[in-house]
JSON list of C-alpha atoms in Angstrom, two decimals:
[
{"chain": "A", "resi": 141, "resn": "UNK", "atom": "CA", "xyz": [4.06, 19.39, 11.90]},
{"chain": "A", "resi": 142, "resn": "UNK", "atom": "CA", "xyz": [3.40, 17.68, 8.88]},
{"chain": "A", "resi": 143, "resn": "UNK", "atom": "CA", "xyz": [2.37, 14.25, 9.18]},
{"chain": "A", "resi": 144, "resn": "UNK", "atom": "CA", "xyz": [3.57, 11.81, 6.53]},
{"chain": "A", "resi": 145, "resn": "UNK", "atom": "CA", "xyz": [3.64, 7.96, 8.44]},
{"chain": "A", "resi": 146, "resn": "UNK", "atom": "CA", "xyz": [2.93, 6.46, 11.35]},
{"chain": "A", "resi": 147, "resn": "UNK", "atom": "CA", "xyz": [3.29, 3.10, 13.53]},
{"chain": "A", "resi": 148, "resn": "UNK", "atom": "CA", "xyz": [0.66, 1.69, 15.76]},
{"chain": "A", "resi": 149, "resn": "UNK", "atom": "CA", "xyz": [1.89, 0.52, 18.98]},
{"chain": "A", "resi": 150, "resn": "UNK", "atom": "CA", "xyz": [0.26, -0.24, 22.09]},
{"chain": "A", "resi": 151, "resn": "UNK", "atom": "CA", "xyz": [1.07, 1.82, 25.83]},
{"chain": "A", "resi": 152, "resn": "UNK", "atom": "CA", "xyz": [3.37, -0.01, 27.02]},
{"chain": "A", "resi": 153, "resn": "UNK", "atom": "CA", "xyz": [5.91, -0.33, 23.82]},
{"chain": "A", "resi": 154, "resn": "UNK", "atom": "CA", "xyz": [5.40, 3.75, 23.46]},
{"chain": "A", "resi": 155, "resn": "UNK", "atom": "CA", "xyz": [7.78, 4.75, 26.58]},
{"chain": "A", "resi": 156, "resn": "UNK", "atom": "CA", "xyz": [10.45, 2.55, 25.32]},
{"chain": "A", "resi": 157, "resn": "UNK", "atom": "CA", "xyz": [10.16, 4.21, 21.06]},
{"chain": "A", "resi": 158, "resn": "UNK", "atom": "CA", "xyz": [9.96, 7.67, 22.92]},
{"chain": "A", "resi": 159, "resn": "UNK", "atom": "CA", "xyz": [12.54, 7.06, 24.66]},
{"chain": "A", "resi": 160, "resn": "UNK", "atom": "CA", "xyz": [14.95, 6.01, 21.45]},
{"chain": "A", "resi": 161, "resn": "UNK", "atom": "CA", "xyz": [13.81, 8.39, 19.07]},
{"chain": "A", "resi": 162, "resn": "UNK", "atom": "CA", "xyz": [13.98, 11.14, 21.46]},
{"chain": "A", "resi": 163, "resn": "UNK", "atom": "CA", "xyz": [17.80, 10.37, 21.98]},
{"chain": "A", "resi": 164, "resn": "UNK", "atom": "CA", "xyz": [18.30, 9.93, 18.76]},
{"chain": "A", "resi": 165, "resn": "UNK", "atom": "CA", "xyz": [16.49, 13.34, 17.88]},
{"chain": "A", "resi": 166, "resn": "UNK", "atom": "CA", "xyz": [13.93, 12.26, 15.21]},
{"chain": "A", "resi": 167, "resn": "UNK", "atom": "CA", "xyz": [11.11, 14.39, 14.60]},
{"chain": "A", "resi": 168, "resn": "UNK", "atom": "CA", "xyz": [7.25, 12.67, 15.64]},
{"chain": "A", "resi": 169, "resn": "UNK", "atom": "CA", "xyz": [4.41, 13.34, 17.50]},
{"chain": "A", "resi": 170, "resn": "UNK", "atom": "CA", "xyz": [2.05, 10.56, 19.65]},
{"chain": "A", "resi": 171, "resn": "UNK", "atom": "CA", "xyz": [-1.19, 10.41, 18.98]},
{"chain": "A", "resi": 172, "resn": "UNK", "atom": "CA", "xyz": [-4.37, 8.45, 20.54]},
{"chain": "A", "resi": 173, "resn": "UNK", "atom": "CA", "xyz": [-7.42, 6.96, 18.92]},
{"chain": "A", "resi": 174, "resn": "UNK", "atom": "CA", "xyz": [-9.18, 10.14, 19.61]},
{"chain": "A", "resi": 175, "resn": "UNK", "atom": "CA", "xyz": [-6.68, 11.59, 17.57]},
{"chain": "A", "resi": 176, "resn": "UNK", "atom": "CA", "xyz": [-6.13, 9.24, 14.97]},
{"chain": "A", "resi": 177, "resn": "UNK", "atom": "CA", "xyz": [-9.88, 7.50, 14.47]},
{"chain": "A", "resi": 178, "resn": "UNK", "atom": "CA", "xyz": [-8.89, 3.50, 12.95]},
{"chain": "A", "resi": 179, "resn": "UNK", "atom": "CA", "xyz": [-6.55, 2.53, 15.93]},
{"chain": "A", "resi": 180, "resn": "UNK", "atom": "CA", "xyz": [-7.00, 0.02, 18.09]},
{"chain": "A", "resi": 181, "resn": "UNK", "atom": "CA", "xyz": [-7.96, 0.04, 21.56]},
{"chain": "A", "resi": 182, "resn": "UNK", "atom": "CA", "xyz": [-4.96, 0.43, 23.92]},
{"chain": "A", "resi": 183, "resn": "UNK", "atom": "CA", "xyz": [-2.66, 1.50, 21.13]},
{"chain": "A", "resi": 184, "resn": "UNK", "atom": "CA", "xyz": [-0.83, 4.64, 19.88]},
{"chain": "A", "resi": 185, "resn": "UNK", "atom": "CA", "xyz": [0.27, 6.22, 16.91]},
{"chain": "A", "resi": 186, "resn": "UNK", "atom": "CA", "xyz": [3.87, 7.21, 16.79]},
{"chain": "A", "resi": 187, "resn": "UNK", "atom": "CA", "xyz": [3.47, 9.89, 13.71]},
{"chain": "A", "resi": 188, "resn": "UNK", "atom": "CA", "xyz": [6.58, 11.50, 11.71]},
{"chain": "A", "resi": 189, "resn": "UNK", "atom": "CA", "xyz": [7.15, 13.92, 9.08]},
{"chain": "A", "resi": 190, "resn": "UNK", "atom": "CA", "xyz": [8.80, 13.25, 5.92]},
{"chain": "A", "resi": 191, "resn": "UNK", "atom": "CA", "xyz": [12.08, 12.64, 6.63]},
{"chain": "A", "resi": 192, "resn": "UNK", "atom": "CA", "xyz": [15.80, 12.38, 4.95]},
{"chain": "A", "resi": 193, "resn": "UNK", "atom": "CA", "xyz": [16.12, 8.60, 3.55]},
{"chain": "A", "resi": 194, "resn": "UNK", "atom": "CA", "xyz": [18.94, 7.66, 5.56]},
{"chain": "A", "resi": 195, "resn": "UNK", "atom": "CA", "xyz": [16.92, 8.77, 9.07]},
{"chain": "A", "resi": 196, "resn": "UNK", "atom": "CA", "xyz": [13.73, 6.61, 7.37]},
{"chain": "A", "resi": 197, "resn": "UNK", "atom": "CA", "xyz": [15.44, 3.56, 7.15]},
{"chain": "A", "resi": 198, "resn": "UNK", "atom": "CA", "xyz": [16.96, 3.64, 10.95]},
{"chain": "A", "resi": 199, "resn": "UNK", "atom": "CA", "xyz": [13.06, 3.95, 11.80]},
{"chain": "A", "resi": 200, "resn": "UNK", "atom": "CA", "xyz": [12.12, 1.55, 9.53]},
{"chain": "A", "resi": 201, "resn": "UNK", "atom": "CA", "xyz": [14.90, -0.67, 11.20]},
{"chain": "A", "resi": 202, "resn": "UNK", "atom": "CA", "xyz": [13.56, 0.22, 14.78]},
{"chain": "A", "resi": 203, "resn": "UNK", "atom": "CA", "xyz": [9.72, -0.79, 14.09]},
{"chain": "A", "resi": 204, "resn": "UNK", "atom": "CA", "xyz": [11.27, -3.65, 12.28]},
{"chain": "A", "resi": 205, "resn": "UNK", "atom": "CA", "xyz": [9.34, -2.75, 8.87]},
{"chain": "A", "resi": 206, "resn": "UNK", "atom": "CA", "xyz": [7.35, 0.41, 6.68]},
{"chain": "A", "resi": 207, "resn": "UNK", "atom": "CA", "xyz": [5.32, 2.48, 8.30]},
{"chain": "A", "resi": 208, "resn": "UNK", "atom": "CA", "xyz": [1.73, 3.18, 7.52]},
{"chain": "A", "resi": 209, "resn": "UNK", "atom": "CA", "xyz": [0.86, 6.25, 5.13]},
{"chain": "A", "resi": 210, "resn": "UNK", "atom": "CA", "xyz": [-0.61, 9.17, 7.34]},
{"chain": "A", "resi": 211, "resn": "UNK", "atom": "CA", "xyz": [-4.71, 9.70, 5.81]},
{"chain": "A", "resi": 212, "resn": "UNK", "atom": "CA", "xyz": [-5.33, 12.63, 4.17]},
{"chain": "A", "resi": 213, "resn": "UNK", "atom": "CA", "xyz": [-7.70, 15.27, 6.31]},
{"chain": "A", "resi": 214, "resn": "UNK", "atom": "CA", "xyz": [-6.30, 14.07, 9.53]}
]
């Protein structure tokens, strides 16, 4: 998957986003600190594609705000 943006949340708050984007079938991956070097301890990356505008800004919406940019070579 390509990987365009992410959000950094911690454990606990990851169950509950998996379990909304997962009904509302939006493409994304979770990744840890070993995965994603520049989080913080006891959080998680919730990573997406690029996706249509209209499916950005009902994320956007959900995280309450933009997501971070993805770093090249990751």
């Amino acid at each position: 998957m390509e990987k365009s943006f992410y959000y950094e949340v911690s454990w606990p708050d990851a169950h509950a986003y998996k379990h909304l984007l997962d009904q509302a079938g939006v493409p994304y991956i979770i990744q840890s600190p070993l995965d994603l070097p520049g989080l913080k301890e006891g959080t998680l990356a919730i990573v997406f594609p690029s996706i249509p505008l209209q499916l950005y800004v009902w994320v956007r919406t959900l995280f309450i705000g933009d997501g971070r940019r993805y770093p090249d070579g990751y």
